[in-house]
Every structure is written in C-alpha cells, then in structure tokens.
Coordinates of C-alpha atoms in Angstrom, one line a residue:
M1 CA -0.1 -0.1 0.0
T2 CA 1.4 3.4 -1.0
S3 CA 2.1 5.8 1.9
R4 CA 1.1 9.3 1.1
A5 CA 0.4 12.5 3.0
R6 CA -3.4 12.9 3.7
V7 CA -5.3 16.1 4.7
R8 CA -9.0 16.1 5.9
A9 CA -11.1 17.5 3.3
P10 CA -12.9 20.7 4.2
E11 CA -16.8 20.3 3.4
L12 CA -18.2 22.0 0.2
H13 CA -19.9 25.4 0.8
G14 CA -21.4 27.7 -1.9
R15 CA -24.6 29.4 -3.1
S16 CA -26.1 26.4 -5.1
W17 CA -25.6 23.2 -7.1
I18 CA -25.8 22.8 -10.8
N19 CA -26.4 19.5 -12.9
T20 CA -27.6 17.8 -9.8
G21 CA -31.5 17.9 -10.5
G22 CA -31.7 20.2 -7.4
E23 CA -30.0 17.9 -5.0
E24 CA -27.3 19.5 -2.7
L25 CA -24.1 17.4 -2.3
G26 CA -21.7 17.0 0.7
L27 CA -18.6 15.0 1.2
A28 CA -20.4 12.5 3.5
A29 CA -22.6 11.4 0.8
L30 CA -19.6 10.9 -1.8
R31 CA -17.6 8.8 0.8
G32 CA -16.5 5.8 -0.8
R33 CA -15.8 7.5 -4.2
I34 CA -12.7 9.2 -5.5
V35 CA -13.4 12.8 -5.8
V36 CA -11.7 15.4 -8.0
L37 CA -12.5 19.0 -7.3
D38 CA -12.0 21.4 -10.3
F39 CA -11.7 24.8 -9.2
W40 CA -12.5 27.0 -12.3
T41 CA -13.9 30.2 -13.7
F42 CA -15.6 30.4 -17.1
C43 CA -13.5 33.2 -18.4
C44 CA -10.2 31.1 -18.0
I45 CA -8.9 29.2 -21.1
N46 CA -6.8 27.2 -19.0
C47 CA -9.8 26.1 -17.2
L48 CA -11.5 25.2 -20.2
H49 CA -8.6 23.1 -21.3
V50 CA -8.8 21.2 -17.9
I51 CA -12.6 20.5 -18.4
D52 CA -11.6 18.8 -21.8
E53 CA -8.8 17.0 -20.3
L54 CA -11.3 15.6 -17.6
R55 CA -13.6 14.1 -20.2
E56 CA -11.8 10.9 -20.7
L57 CA -10.9 10.4 -17.1
E58 CA -14.5 10.6 -16.2
E59 CA -15.7 8.3 -18.8
R60 CA -12.9 5.7 -18.1
H61 CA -13.6 5.8 -14.3
R62 CA -17.2 6.5 -14.3
D63 CA -18.2 4.2 -11.5
T64 CA -15.4 5.1 -9.1
V65 CA -14.6 8.9 -9.7
V66 CA -16.7 11.8 -9.2
V67 CA -15.6 15.2 -10.8
I68 CA -17.0 18.3 -9.0
G69 CA -16.7 21.7 -10.5
V70 CA -16.2 24.4 -8.0
H71 CA -17.0 27.7 -9.8
S72 CA -14.9 30.4 -8.2
P73 CA -15.5 33.7 -10.2
K74 CA -12.7 36.1 -11.2
F75 CA -15.1 38.8 -12.8
V76 CA -18.2 40.5 -11.3
H77 CA -20.5 39.0 -14.4
E78 CA -19.1 35.5 -13.4
A79 CA -20.8 35.8 -10.0
E80 CA -24.2 35.8 -11.5
H81 CA -25.9 32.3 -11.0
A82 CA -27.7 32.4 -14.7
A83 CA -24.2 33.1 -16.2
V84 CA -22.6 29.9 -14.5
V85 CA -25.6 28.1 -15.5
D86 CA -25.2 29.1 -19.2
A87 CA -21.4 28.5 -18.9
V88 CA -21.9 24.9 -17.7
E89 CA -24.0 24.2 -20.9
R90 CA -22.1 26.4 -23.2
Y91 CA -18.8 24.3 -22.4
G92 CA -20.7 20.8 -22.1
V93 CA -19.8 20.3 -18.5
A94 CA -20.8 16.8 -17.6
H95 CA -20.5 16.6 -13.8
P96 CA -21.9 18.6 -10.8
V97 CA -20.9 22.0 -10.3
L98 CA -21.0 24.1 -7.0
D99 CA -21.6 27.6 -7.7
D100 CA -19.2 29.6 -5.1
P101 CA -19.4 33.1 -5.8
E102 CA -18.0 34.3 -2.3
L103 CA -14.9 31.8 -2.8
A104 CA -15.9 30.1 0.4
T105 CA -14.6 26.6 -0.8
W106 CA -11.6 28.1 -2.7
K107 CA -10.5 29.6 0.6
Q108 CA -11.2 26.5 2.5
Y109 CA -8.9 24.7 0.3
A110 CA -6.2 27.4 0.1
V111 CA -6.4 27.6 -3.6
R112 CA -4.4 30.3 -5.4
A113 CA -4.7 29.8 -9.0
W114 CA -7.3 28.9 -11.9
P115 CA -7.6 26.0 -12.6
T116 CA -6.6 23.9 -9.6
L117 CA -7.5 20.1 -9.1
V118 CA -7.9 18.7 -5.9
V119 CA -8.0 14.7 -5.3
I120 CA -9.8 13.4 -2.3
D121 CA -9.7 9.8 -1.5
P122 CA -12.6 7.3 -0.6
E123 CA -12.1 8.0 3.2
G124 CA -12.4 11.9 2.7
Y125 CA -8.8 12.9 2.8
V126 CA -6.9 15.3 0.3
V127 CA -4.2 13.4 -1.1
A128 CA -3.1 15.5 -4.2
Q129 CA -3.3 19.0 -5.6
H130 CA -2.4 20.5 -8.8
A131 CA -2.4 23.9 -10.2
G132 CA -2.8 24.6 -14.0
E133 CA -3.3 22.2 -16.8
G134 CA -1.6 19.0 -18.2
H135 CA -2.0 17.0 -14.8
V136 CA -5.1 14.5 -15.7
H137 CA -2.4 12.0 -16.7
A138 CA -0.9 12.0 -13.2
I139 CA -4.3 12.1 -11.7
E140 CA -5.4 9.0 -13.6
K141 CA -2.2 7.1 -12.3
L142 CA -3.3 8.2 -8.8
V143 CA -6.7 7.3 -9.4
G144 CA -5.5 3.8 -10.3
Q145 CA -3.7 3.4 -7.0
L146 CA -6.6 4.6 -5.0
E147 CA -9.0 2.1 -6.7
A148 CA -6.6 -1.0 -5.9
E149 CA -5.9 0.3 -2.4
H150 CA -9.5 1.0 -1.3
E151 CA -10.9 -2.0 -3.2
A152 CA -8.6 -4.2 -0.9
K153 CA -9.6 -2.2 2.3
G154 CA -13.2 -2.3 1.4
T155 CA -13.6 1.6 1.3
L156 CA -14.2 1.8 -2.3
R157 CA -17.9 2.1 -3.4
R158 CA -18.9 2.1 -7.0
G159 CA -21.7 3.4 -8.7
E160 CA -23.0 6.2 -11.0
A161 CA -22.1 9.7 -10.5
P162 CA -24.8 12.2 -9.4
F163 CA -25.1 14.0 -12.4
T164 CA -28.3 15.3 -14.1
P165 CA -27.9 16.9 -17.6
P166 CA -29.9 20.2 -18.2
E167 CA -32.9 19.7 -20.5
P168 CA -32.0 20.5 -24.2
V169 CA -33.3 23.7 -25.7
A170 CA -34.8 24.2 -29.1
G171 CA -33.6 27.1 -31.4
D172 CA -31.7 27.7 -34.5
L173 CA -28.3 28.7 -32.5
R174 CA -27.0 27.8 -29.1
F175 CA -24.4 30.1 -27.7
P176 CA -22.9 31.3 -31.1
G177 CA -19.2 32.6 -30.9
K178 CA -18.5 34.6 -34.2
A179 CA -20.0 35.8 -37.2
L180 CA -18.8 36.7 -40.7
A181 CA -20.7 38.6 -43.4
L182 CA -20.8 36.8 -46.7
P183 CA -20.0 38.5 -50.1
A184 CA -23.1 37.4 -51.5
G185 CA -25.2 38.4 -48.6
G186 CA -26.2 36.7 -45.4
F187 CA -24.1 35.4 -42.6
L188 CA -21.9 32.5 -41.4
V189 CA -22.2 31.9 -37.7
S190 CA -20.2 29.7 -35.6
D191 CA -22.8 27.7 -33.4
T192 CA -20.3 27.0 -30.8
T193 CA -22.1 24.7 -28.5
R194 CA -23.8 22.6 -31.2
H195 CA -20.3 22.2 -32.9
Q196 CA -21.6 23.5 -36.3
L197 CA -21.4 26.4 -38.6
V198 CA -24.8 27.9 -39.6
E199 CA -25.3 30.1 -42.8
L200 CA -28.2 32.4 -42.2
A201 CA -29.8 34.6 -44.8
A202 CA -29.5 38.5 -44.9
D203 CA -32.3 38.8 -42.4
G204 CA -29.9 37.4 -39.8
E205 CA -32.6 34.6 -38.6
T206 CA -33.4 32.4 -41.5
V207 CA -31.2 29.1 -41.6
L208 CA -30.2 28.3 -45.1
R209 CA -27.9 25.3 -44.3
R210 CA -25.8 23.9 -41.4
I211 CA -22.2 22.6 -41.7
G212 CA -21.0 19.9 -39.7
D213 CA -23.1 16.9 -38.1
G214 CA -23.5 18.5 -34.5
E215 CA -21.1 16.1 -32.7
R216 CA -17.9 16.9 -30.9
G217 CA -15.1 15.7 -33.4
L218 CA -12.3 16.5 -35.9
A219 CA -13.6 15.1 -39.2
D220 CA -13.0 16.5 -42.8
G221 CA -15.6 16.2 -45.8
A222 CA -19.1 17.3 -46.9
P223 CA -21.3 19.4 -44.7
D224 CA -23.3 16.4 -43.2
V225 CA -20.0 14.4 -42.3
A226 CA -17.7 17.1 -41.2
R227 CA -17.1 17.4 -37.4
F228 CA -16.1 20.6 -35.1
N229 CA -15.5 20.9 -31.5
E230 CA -16.6 24.4 -30.3
P231 CA -15.7 26.4 -33.2
Q232 CA -15.2 30.3 -33.0
G233 CA -13.5 32.8 -35.3
L234 CA -14.2 33.0 -39.0
A235 CA -12.2 34.9 -41.7
L236 CA -12.7 35.4 -45.3
L237 CA -9.5 34.3 -47.4
P238 CA -8.6 36.4 -50.6
D239 CA -9.8 33.4 -52.7
G240 CA -13.2 33.3 -51.2
D241 CA -12.8 30.3 -48.9
V242 CA -13.7 30.7 -45.3
L243 CA -11.1 30.0 -42.5
V244 CA -12.5 28.6 -39.3
A245 CA -10.7 28.7 -35.7
D246 CA -11.8 25.2 -34.5
T247 CA -11.1 26.2 -30.9
V248 CA -11.3 22.9 -28.9
N249 CA -9.8 20.9 -31.9
H250 CA -6.6 23.3 -31.6
A251 CA -6.9 23.4 -35.5
L252 CA -7.7 25.7 -38.3
R253 CA -10.4 24.5 -40.7
R254 CA -10.9 25.7 -44.3
L255 CA -14.4 25.8 -45.8
D256 CA -15.4 26.0 -49.4
P257 CA -18.8 28.1 -49.4
A258 CA -19.9 26.7 -52.7
T259 CA -19.7 23.0 -51.6
G260 CA -19.7 23.2 -47.9
E261 CA -16.7 20.9 -47.9
V262 CA -14.4 21.0 -44.8
R263 CA -10.7 20.3 -44.6
T264 CA -8.0 20.8 -41.9
V265 CA -5.2 23.2 -42.9
A266 CA -3.5 23.8 -39.7
G267 CA -2.7 22.1 -36.2
T268 CA -2.2 18.3 -35.3
G269 CA -5.5 18.1 -33.3
A270 CA -3.4 18.0 -30.1
Q271 CA -2.8 21.0 -27.8
W272 CA 0.6 22.9 -28.1
W273 CA 2.8 22.5 -25.0
Q274 CA 5.8 24.5 -23.8
G275 CA 9.0 23.0 -25.7
A276 CA 7.0 22.2 -28.7
P277 CA 7.8 23.8 -32.1
T278 CA 6.4 27.5 -32.8
E279 CA 6.8 27.4 -36.4
G280 CA 6.9 25.1 -39.5
P281 CA 4.5 23.0 -41.7
A282 CA 1.0 23.9 -40.5
R283 CA -0.2 20.5 -40.1
Q284 CA 2.7 19.2 -38.2
V285 CA 2.6 22.2 -35.6
A286 CA 0.2 22.1 -32.7
L287 CA -2.0 25.1 -31.9
S288 CA -3.6 25.8 -28.6
S289 CA -7.2 27.0 -28.6
P290 CA -7.3 29.5 -31.8
W291 CA -10.2 31.9 -30.9
D292 CA -10.2 34.4 -33.8
V293 CA -8.7 34.8 -37.2
A294 CA -8.2 37.7 -39.6
W295 CA -6.4 38.5 -42.7
F296 CA -3.7 41.1 -42.1
A297 CA -0.4 41.9 -43.5
G298 CA -0.7 39.3 -46.2
R299 CA -1.5 36.4 -44.0
V300 CA -4.1 34.9 -41.4
W301 CA -3.4 36.2 -37.9
I302 CA -4.5 34.0 -35.0
A303 CA -5.6 34.9 -31.6
M304 CA -4.0 31.9 -29.8
A305 CA -6.0 32.2 -26.7
G306 CA -4.4 29.2 -25.1
V307 CA -0.9 30.4 -25.0
H308 CA -1.6 34.1 -24.8
Q309 CA 0.0 34.9 -28.1
L310 CA -0.8 35.8 -31.8
W311 CA 0.4 33.6 -34.6
T312 CA 0.2 33.5 -38.2
Y313 CA -0.8 31.3 -41.0
D314 CA 0.5 31.6 -44.6
P315 CA -2.2 29.6 -47.0
E316 CA 0.3 29.8 -49.7
A317 CA 3.3 28.3 -48.1
G318 CA 1.3 26.1 -45.9
T319 CA 3.2 27.3 -42.7
V320 CA 2.3 28.5 -39.2
A321 CA 4.6 30.6 -36.7
A322 CA 4.4 32.4 -33.5
A323 CA 4.3 36.2 -34.2
A324 CA 3.6 38.0 -30.9
G325 CA 3.8 37.3 -27.3
T326 CA 6.1 35.4 -25.0
T327 CA 3.3 32.9 -23.6
N328 CA 3.8 34.9 -20.4
E329 CA 0.2 36.0 -19.3
G330 CA -0.2 39.9 -18.5
L331 CA -0.1 43.2 -20.3
V332 CA 3.2 44.1 -21.6
D333 CA 3.7 46.5 -24.8
G334 CA 6.6 46.6 -27.2
P335 CA 8.3 44.6 -30.0
A336 CA 6.0 41.8 -30.8
A337 CA 8.2 39.1 -29.8
E338 CA 8.4 40.9 -26.4
A339 CA 4.9 41.7 -25.7
W340 CA 2.6 40.0 -23.2
F341 CA -0.9 39.1 -24.0
A342 CA -3.7 37.6 -21.9
Q343 CA -6.2 35.3 -23.7
P344 CA -6.5 37.4 -27.1
S345 CA -9.8 36.6 -28.1
G346 CA -11.0 38.9 -30.9
L347 CA -9.1 40.3 -34.0
A348 CA -10.3 43.0 -36.6
V349 CA -8.3 44.9 -39.2
A350 CA -8.6 48.7 -39.2
A351 CA -10.2 50.3 -42.0
D352 CA -7.1 51.7 -43.4
G353 CA -5.2 48.3 -43.1
D354 CA -2.5 49.7 -40.9
R355 CA -3.6 48.2 -37.6
L356 CA -4.8 44.7 -36.3
W357 CA -7.2 45.5 -33.4
V358 CA -7.1 42.9 -30.6
A359 CA -9.7 42.1 -27.9
D360 CA -7.3 41.1 -25.0
S361 CA -9.9 39.5 -22.7
E362 CA -8.3 38.7 -19.4
T363 CA -6.7 42.1 -19.2
S364 CA -10.1 43.6 -20.2
A365 CA -7.9 45.5 -22.7
L366 CA -8.2 46.9 -26.3
R367 CA -4.9 46.6 -28.2
W368 CA -3.4 46.9 -31.5
V369 CA -0.6 45.3 -33.7
E370 CA 1.2 47.7 -36.1
R371 CA 4.3 47.6 -38.3
A372 CA 7.5 48.7 -36.7
G373 CA 10.5 48.8 -39.1
D374 CA 11.1 45.1 -40.3
G375 CA 8.7 43.8 -37.8
F376 CA 5.6 44.4 -35.6
A377 CA 5.0 46.1 -32.4
V378 CA 2.1 45.8 -29.9
R379 CA 0.3 48.8 -28.3
T380 CA -2.5 49.1 -25.9
A381 CA -5.4 51.7 -26.3
V382 CA -7.4 50.7 -23.2
G383 CA -6.7 48.6 -20.1
T384 CA -4.1 48.4 -17.4
G385 CA -3.8 44.6 -16.3
L386 CA -5.1 41.4 -15.2
F387 CA -7.2 42.6 -12.2
D388 CA -8.6 45.8 -13.1
F389 CA -12.3 46.0 -15.0
G390 CA -15.2 47.7 -15.1
H391 CA -17.6 50.0 -17.2
R392 CA -16.1 53.4 -17.5
D393 CA -16.2 55.8 -20.4
G394 CA -14.1 58.8 -21.1
P395 CA -10.4 59.2 -21.8
A396 CA -8.8 56.0 -22.9
Q397 CA -6.2 55.9 -20.0
Q398 CA -9.1 55.8 -17.5
A399 CA -11.7 53.8 -19.4
L400 CA -12.5 50.2 -18.3
F401 CA -14.0 47.3 -19.9
Q402 CA -15.0 43.8 -18.8
H403 CA -13.7 40.7 -20.4
P404 CA -14.2 41.9 -24.1
L405 CA -14.4 39.3 -26.6
G406 CA -14.8 40.8 -29.9
V407 CA -13.8 43.9 -32.1
T408 CA -15.1 45.5 -35.2
A409 CA -13.2 48.3 -37.3
L410 CA -15.6 51.0 -38.1
P411 CA -15.2 53.0 -41.3
D412 CA -14.0 56.3 -39.6
G413 CA -11.0 54.7 -38.0
S414 CA -12.8 53.9 -34.6
V415 CA -13.3 50.6 -33.3
A416 CA -16.5 48.9 -31.8
V417 CA -15.8 46.6 -28.8
C418 CA -18.1 43.7 -27.7
D419 CA -17.7 44.3 -24.0
T420 CA -18.9 40.8 -23.2
Y421 CA -19.3 40.8 -19.5
N422 CA -20.9 44.5 -19.4
H423 CA -23.5 43.2 -21.9
A424 CA -22.6 46.4 -23.9
L425 CA -21.2 47.6 -27.4
R426 CA -18.7 50.2 -26.7
R427 CA -16.6 52.4 -29.1
Y428 CA -13.0 53.7 -29.1
D429 CA -12.2 56.5 -31.2
P430 CA -8.4 57.2 -31.4
A431 CA -8.9 60.7 -32.8
T432 CA -10.7 62.2 -30.0
G433 CA -8.7 63.7 -27.2
E434 CA -5.0 63.2 -26.6
V435 CA -5.3 59.3 -26.1
G436 CA -8.5 58.6 -27.7
E437 CA -12.0 58.4 -26.0
V438 CA -14.3 55.5 -25.1
S439 CA -18.2 55.4 -25.3
T440 CA -21.0 53.1 -25.0
L441 CA -22.9 52.4 -27.9
A442 CA -25.6 50.0 -26.7
T443 CA -26.4 48.2 -23.5
D444 CA -28.6 45.1 -22.5
L445 CA -26.9 42.8 -24.9
R446 CA -26.5 39.6 -23.3
E447 CA -22.9 38.5 -23.6
P448 CA -22.0 39.9 -26.9
S449 CA -19.2 38.0 -28.4
D450 CA -18.7 39.7 -32.0
A451 CA -20.2 42.1 -34.4
V452 CA -20.0 42.6 -38.2
L453 CA -20.8 45.9 -40.1
V454 CA -23.3 46.0 -42.8
S455 CA -24.5 48.5 -45.3
G456 CA -27.8 48.9 -43.5
D457 CA -31.0 50.4 -44.8
S458 CA -31.8 51.9 -48.3
Q459 CA -29.9 55.3 -47.3
G460 CA -26.8 53.3 -46.8
T461 CA -26.9 54.1 -43.0
P462 CA -24.2 51.8 -41.4
E463 CA -25.6 49.1 -39.2
I464 CA -23.9 46.5 -37.0
V465 CA -25.1 43.0 -36.3
V466 CA -24.1 41.7 -32.8
V467 CA -23.8 38.2 -31.7
E468 CA -25.7 38.0 -28.7
S469 CA -24.1 34.8 -27.5
A470 CA -26.1 34.3 -24.3
R471 CA -29.4 35.2 -26.0
H472 CA -28.7 32.7 -28.9
R473 CA -29.2 35.3 -31.8
L474 CA -28.0 37.9 -33.9
T475 CA -29.2 41.4 -33.2
R476 CA -29.1 44.3 -35.6
L477 CA -28.4 47.9 -34.5
R478 CA -28.1 51.2 -36.1
L479 CA -24.8 53.0 -35.1
P480 CA -25.9 55.7 -32.9
E481 CA -24.8 59.2 -33.5
D482 CA -25.0 59.9 -29.5
A483 CA -23.4 57.7 -26.9
V484 CA -25.5 56.0 -24.2
R485 CA -25.0 57.5 -20.8
V486 CA -23.8 54.8 -18.3
E487 CA -23.1 55.2 -14.6
A488 CA -19.2 54.5 -14.3
V489 CA -18.3 51.6 -12.2
A490 CA -15.0 50.0 -11.4
H491 CA -13.9 46.6 -10.0
R492 CA -10.9 44.5 -8.9
T493 CA -10.7 40.9 -8.9
Q494 CA -12.3 39.9 -5.5
R495 CA -9.6 37.4 -4.5
A496 CA -8.3 38.7 -1.1
A497 CA -4.9 39.7 -1.0
T498 CA -2.3 37.6 1.0
E499 CA -0.9 39.4 4.0
V500 CA 3.2 39.2 3.4
A501 CA 6.0 41.0 5.4
A502 CA 8.2 43.6 3.7
G503 CA 11.7 42.4 3.0
A504 CA 12.5 39.0 2.5
L505 CA 9.9 36.3 1.3
R506 CA 10.4 32.9 0.3
L507 CA 8.6 31.7 -2.5
D508 CA 8.2 27.9 -2.5
V509 CA 6.7 26.2 -5.7
V510 CA 5.7 22.7 -4.8
F511 CA 6.4 19.9 -7.1
S512 CA 6.3 16.2 -6.8
P513 CA 6.6 14.0 -10.0
P514 CA 3.4 12.1 -10.8
P515 CA 3.5 8.2 -9.5
G516 CA 6.0 6.3 -11.8
Q517 CA 7.8 9.4 -13.1
K518 CA 10.8 11.6 -12.3
L519 CA 12.2 14.9 -13.2
D520 CA 13.2 14.9 -16.8
E521 CA 17.0 16.2 -16.5
R522 CA 18.2 14.5 -19.7
Y523 CA 18.7 17.9 -21.6
G524 CA 19.5 20.2 -18.8
P525 CA 17.6 21.6 -15.9
A526 CA 13.9 19.9 -15.6
T527 CA 12.5 23.1 -13.8
R528 CA 12.1 26.8 -14.4
L529 CA 10.8 29.7 -12.3
V530 CA 10.0 33.2 -13.7
V531 CA 9.1 36.0 -11.2
S532 CA 8.1 39.5 -11.6
S533 CA 5.8 42.0 -10.0
T534 CA 3.1 44.7 -10.6
P535 CA 4.1 47.5 -10.1
P536 CA 7.8 46.7 -10.8
G537 CA 9.0 48.5 -7.8
L538 CA 7.3 46.0 -5.4
L539 CA 10.2 43.6 -6.0
A540 CA 13.4 45.0 -4.6
A541 CA 15.2 41.7 -5.6
G542 CA 14.5 38.5 -7.0
E543 CA 12.9 39.3 -10.3
G544 CA 13.9 37.1 -13.3
T545 CA 14.3 33.4 -14.5
G546 CA 16.0 30.6 -12.8
T547 CA 16.0 27.0 -12.6
D548 CA 15.4 26.5 -8.9
L549 CA 11.6 26.3 -7.9
H550 CA 12.5 28.1 -4.6
R551 CA 13.6 31.7 -4.3
E552 CA 13.9 34.4 -1.7
V553 CA 12.7 37.6 -3.0
M554 CA 12.9 41.1 -1.3
L555 CA 9.6 43.1 -1.3
S556 CA 9.8 46.9 -1.1
G557 CA 7.1 49.4 0.3
A558 CA 5.3 50.8 3.5
A559 CA 2.9 48.8 5.3
G560 CA -0.6 48.6 3.3
T561 CA 1.4 48.6 0.0
E562 CA -0.6 46.4 -2.5
G563 CA 0.6 44.6 -5.8
V564 CA 0.7 41.4 -7.5
L565 CA 3.3 38.8 -7.7
H566 CA 3.6 37.3 -11.1
V567 CA 5.0 33.6 -10.7
S568 CA 5.3 31.3 -13.6
A569 CA 6.5 27.6 -12.9
M570 CA 7.5 24.8 -15.3
A571 CA 8.6 21.2 -14.5
A572 CA 9.4 18.4 -16.9
S573 CA 8.8 14.7 -15.7
C574 CA 9.2 11.3 -17.6
D575 CA 8.2 7.7 -16.9
E576 CA 11.0 6.1 -14.7
E577 CA 10.9 3.0 -16.8
G578 CA 10.5 2.0 -20.4
E579 CA 12.6 2.2 -23.6
Y580 CA 10.4 5.2 -25.0
P581 CA 9.3 7.0 -21.6
A582 CA 6.3 9.3 -21.8
C583 CA 7.1 12.8 -20.6
H584 CA 5.1 15.6 -19.6
M585 CA 5.3 19.2 -19.1
H586 CA 3.6 20.9 -16.0
Q587 CA 3.2 24.5 -16.1
Q588 CA 1.2 27.3 -14.0
D589 CA 1.2 31.0 -14.1
W590 CA 0.1 32.6 -10.6
G591 CA -0.9 36.2 -10.2
V592 CA -0.9 36.5 -6.5
P593 CA -2.3 39.7 -5.0
V594 CA -0.3 40.6 -2.1
R595 CA -0.4 43.3 0.7
L596 CA 2.5 44.3 2.8
S597 CA 1.9 43.9 6.5
P598 CA 4.1 43.9 9.7
D599 CA 2.3 40.7 10.7
G600 CA 2.4 39.1 7.1
T601 CA 3.7 35.8 6.2
D602 CA 7.5 35.4 5.3
R603 CA 6.8 32.1 3.0
L604 CA 4.6 31.9 -0.1
P605 CA 3.9 28.3 -1.1
L606 CA 2.5 27.5 -4.5
V607 CA 1.4 24.2 -5.2
L608 CA 2.3 23.0 -8.9
A609 CA 1.9 19.3 -8.0
G610 CA 1.7 17.6 -4.9
L611 CA 0.9 18.8 -1.3
D612 CA 2.7 21.6 0.6
E613 CA 4.5 19.8 3.6
G614 CA 3.0 22.7 5.8
A615 CA -0.5 21.6 5.2
E616 CA -0.1 18.0 6.1
G617 CA -1.8 16.6 8.9

C-alpha cells in the first residue's frame, strides 16, 4: 500500500448546485468515491482546457470517480448564477458544479490559481493538489492506485456519478461565438455549443444550411459528415474560402462556401505545450485554442488564446509561426516578440489596413498590432492589467472594459468593442482627445461576443449586427450618433490579498513528479521559475528567470502597499521505466495579490503538483 500525506478534506460550501437535479451534495454522501474537485472560472482558457482533459478520465472511471466543478469567479459577471448555468451548458460540463460566488470553498482549500485540481480519497482525505493544466495523466495514475488500495480495504464504493444533465433547448443557435458577413449577402455563424457552422440569410434569422453533423469531433468532408469542436472565429480568405478557428480541436479548418466541404489546414488536433515547435508546416505544428482569425499584412493572424499569443498562418506556403507574445500572461507592450497578452479572443483589421485590433480578454484591454521597421509592435489603447475592470467611459487611459471578446473596425477609423461581461457595445475613437475616447453605443446585449458591419438601410446608414451569445441570436443595431450614458463603475478581481511581510519572502513552488515518473533532466534543468511584479517596484530583488523552484525575493514598500506577484513555474517529468518513456510538461502562471503587513507571512507556497508539507496533518 502506498504511503502518502493525507489532509482531511473541508466541506463544500457555496450558493447552489448545478447539474444535480436540485440535490445538494456533501462529502459525506460521496464517501467511498474518489472525488476530483476542479476549481475553475468560465473566463479562463486554462480552465476550459482542464474541463476537456477531464472528459476521458470521467468516462474511463465513471463508477469510481466523481468530478465536481467548484466555480470560483474572477469577474463580477461570473458571480451571476444565471451566467454560471449558461457556462456549464456552453462548455458541455458533464458533472456536478458548485456555484461558489464568495470563494468560500476556494479559501477552505487554500487555492491560489485557476485552474486547480484537488483529489480526495474514498475516506475523505485530500491526497493531491495540482495547479494549472496538463495534470490529468498524473491524476489518472493516482486514481488507479486509489482504486486498488481502497478496493482491498473495502472502502471503495462503485456507482453512477450524481449528475443530471440540463434539458435540451430548441432554437436555431445555441451560444453562437463569431459571425462573418458573406460577400453574396447573409451571414456565417459559428454555432459553438452545437459544434456547427450555420449559414443565415440576410435577415440574420433564416437558416439556409448547417455545416457539421453536430457532434464533437475532428472530421473533414461534406457538410453532413464534417465535425467541429466548439468552433469560434471566421475569416474570409482572398480566394473566397472561409477559415475557421476550431477552438477545442486546436486546429484551423478551411471551408469551401460553394460546396460546404471542410478540410483541416493547420494544427495536429493536439494542444501545443511548452517546448513544442512554434513554426513550421501547418499540419505538423500543434496549436492551442485558436479563438479568432483575421487576414492582415498578407497572411492570417490567429488569436491563440490558449497560450496568450498571436500566431500567423500562410495559406500559400502552408506554414504557421508564432508572431507576437511570449506565452507569459499579462499586459506588456513593445516589440511583438517581447509583448505579453492575456487570452486574446477577438481580431479586426482597421479600415485603412494599418492596424490589427485585438480584444485581449483577461486584461479587459483593447490592444493593436502595427508595423515597426522590419517587424511588428504591440500597443495598448485601453486597459491596465489582469485585475482591473469595469464599465467606465471617457479618456482611454481611465476607461474600463470587462472581458471583451470581439472587436469590429468602423469606417471612420474607430473600433467597436463587444464588451462581453458588461453586456454592452462600446466604441474607442483614437482621434478624440489626446489618447482617444471610449463611449458606449448600446447596452442590454447579453454577452455579446462578436459584431459585423453591414451596409444598412436603403439610405446606406451603417448598421452593425451583434452576436448575442447568451441570447442565442444575432441582433441588428443602427450605429447611434450619440453615446448612451452609463453610470461609471470600477472593479478589482475579488480574490483577497495575501498578507506578506516587507523584506525577505521565500517563494516555494511545490512539485512532486506523478507516480512512476521522475524529473526529466536529460537535456538540462527540469524546472524553471520566472518571477516579476506589478508594480515593478514591489520587487527590490529576486525578479527574473532561474531553474530552482525555490527563491527568496525582497519586497519593498510601506505597510499597506498592494501589488501582484507574477510567478510562472514549469517542471518536466518522464516515466521512470521503458525504452520510450512518456514525458510531460507541468506549467502554471500565478498572479498573487499581496499586501505588505508587519504581521504578514514570510513564506508563500504555490502548489504546482503535490501537497505543501506545511499543510500535512
């Protein structure tokens, strides 16, 4: 029998349960089962990756494992119960979900990052914790051990998981993602939750045809046999074909509008991981959750939400390459290769073709890419970082969005922003004032995720067609001459700041290789740690990159000073035995809000995989 640290699992507390048929669950009722808690929030692309990773584990161990999602919101909108219910359906979550808007269970389990997975054994003890994605292979090995141990002890109880799926809802669209105005009139819409593309007539309502058979999958061919997996962005290529960002398939698909034929042109169908190639033949290089696509500067640009970058695809050469972003999550401008993004999710080319506008959703920012010498540079129009958001109009440097997913270039050089979690259509005009102005064009749009400009009425008055994702429809609006007046509101992410002492602080990233694996040191150090802060002056020493997962940093400031420690950790592990060992990369980025206090802690543990020794009991 394997000896491992065990900590009694705290009870699950929240507002209500989803996917249980109205039943409230407690750990006592789950005794005898292996429970995997998935702490997630629906804005987070890494959380969505984990939901997909868990599907096979749930299926293979359906009579012994119960996965429970603990929804722990980052944004104000994510604390709305109806929005959580929508997200559970939108992403096909097939297990019970605890809606925990006050982060009560998050705090009880000392969680510090989205996503985090916690494993509870059949006797009700925490036996493992994993932050980030890519850990399901390790959890599956642990599950196998726990099944054997508790079967032998007589403490394993098999049975069906307590899951009640939502009733299916009729309608032409279900959580549509993006839309494209077709040259001949009408629209092509990514019907994301139903894994299809839908062609609508010019009225935006009449269904002309569906492309894809409606089942999750990756299959090329005719409209009735092709398969997608939560498709999102759409772009018209110069030859008239349509390129599709097939998000959960981590692929780009090419659609012939005349025949409806679909073929895969980029991506391997597997998710890109650190250390994998970032350029090369398009079908041989993995992608990571492409969310939108746009034709700019002679090729297709890809909002690669899964790795916080922009990539490009050259249809003529059949190649892809990383074009902007470092994979670090945050808001940093500068040369394209040095910039930081945070889940870019919407792209649009300016009317004059000089800028590529970017909706950078996790920083609630509007960014752009422009030519700079022989390359490209990234700039920010609106937005300050990962934790500030709201609904505020006015000069760009003080304006606020809340998780925008779509951008649309307007003929006068301004840009419309689908301010998704504010349920609004906003406008940024770079020509107004010293730094540009933000105004509100329309409100009461339920989670707008994209918009397309159309010619409008017989007088040619411009109109904009908005994808109201959570109302499952397209909505046509006439662009108003005057802005809508909205009471300004500002928010910060509601995670409580960790009280830390000024001066020396020890950062301990906890990592234990999965069962049967060891650190992979064949090609050099198996671990990497990158530390920075916002504001930069918070760190007097200890910033930068190293190979040790433990580091002493020096914090500077008076009592009450607040900031964010940005910590990125990676660890590589491989099977201990076998001629061709399987190897895995474990990675997580933490943004830890901290507040300097005379009584604050001098140690900050961050669990990448395993259990912090200080929590054992």
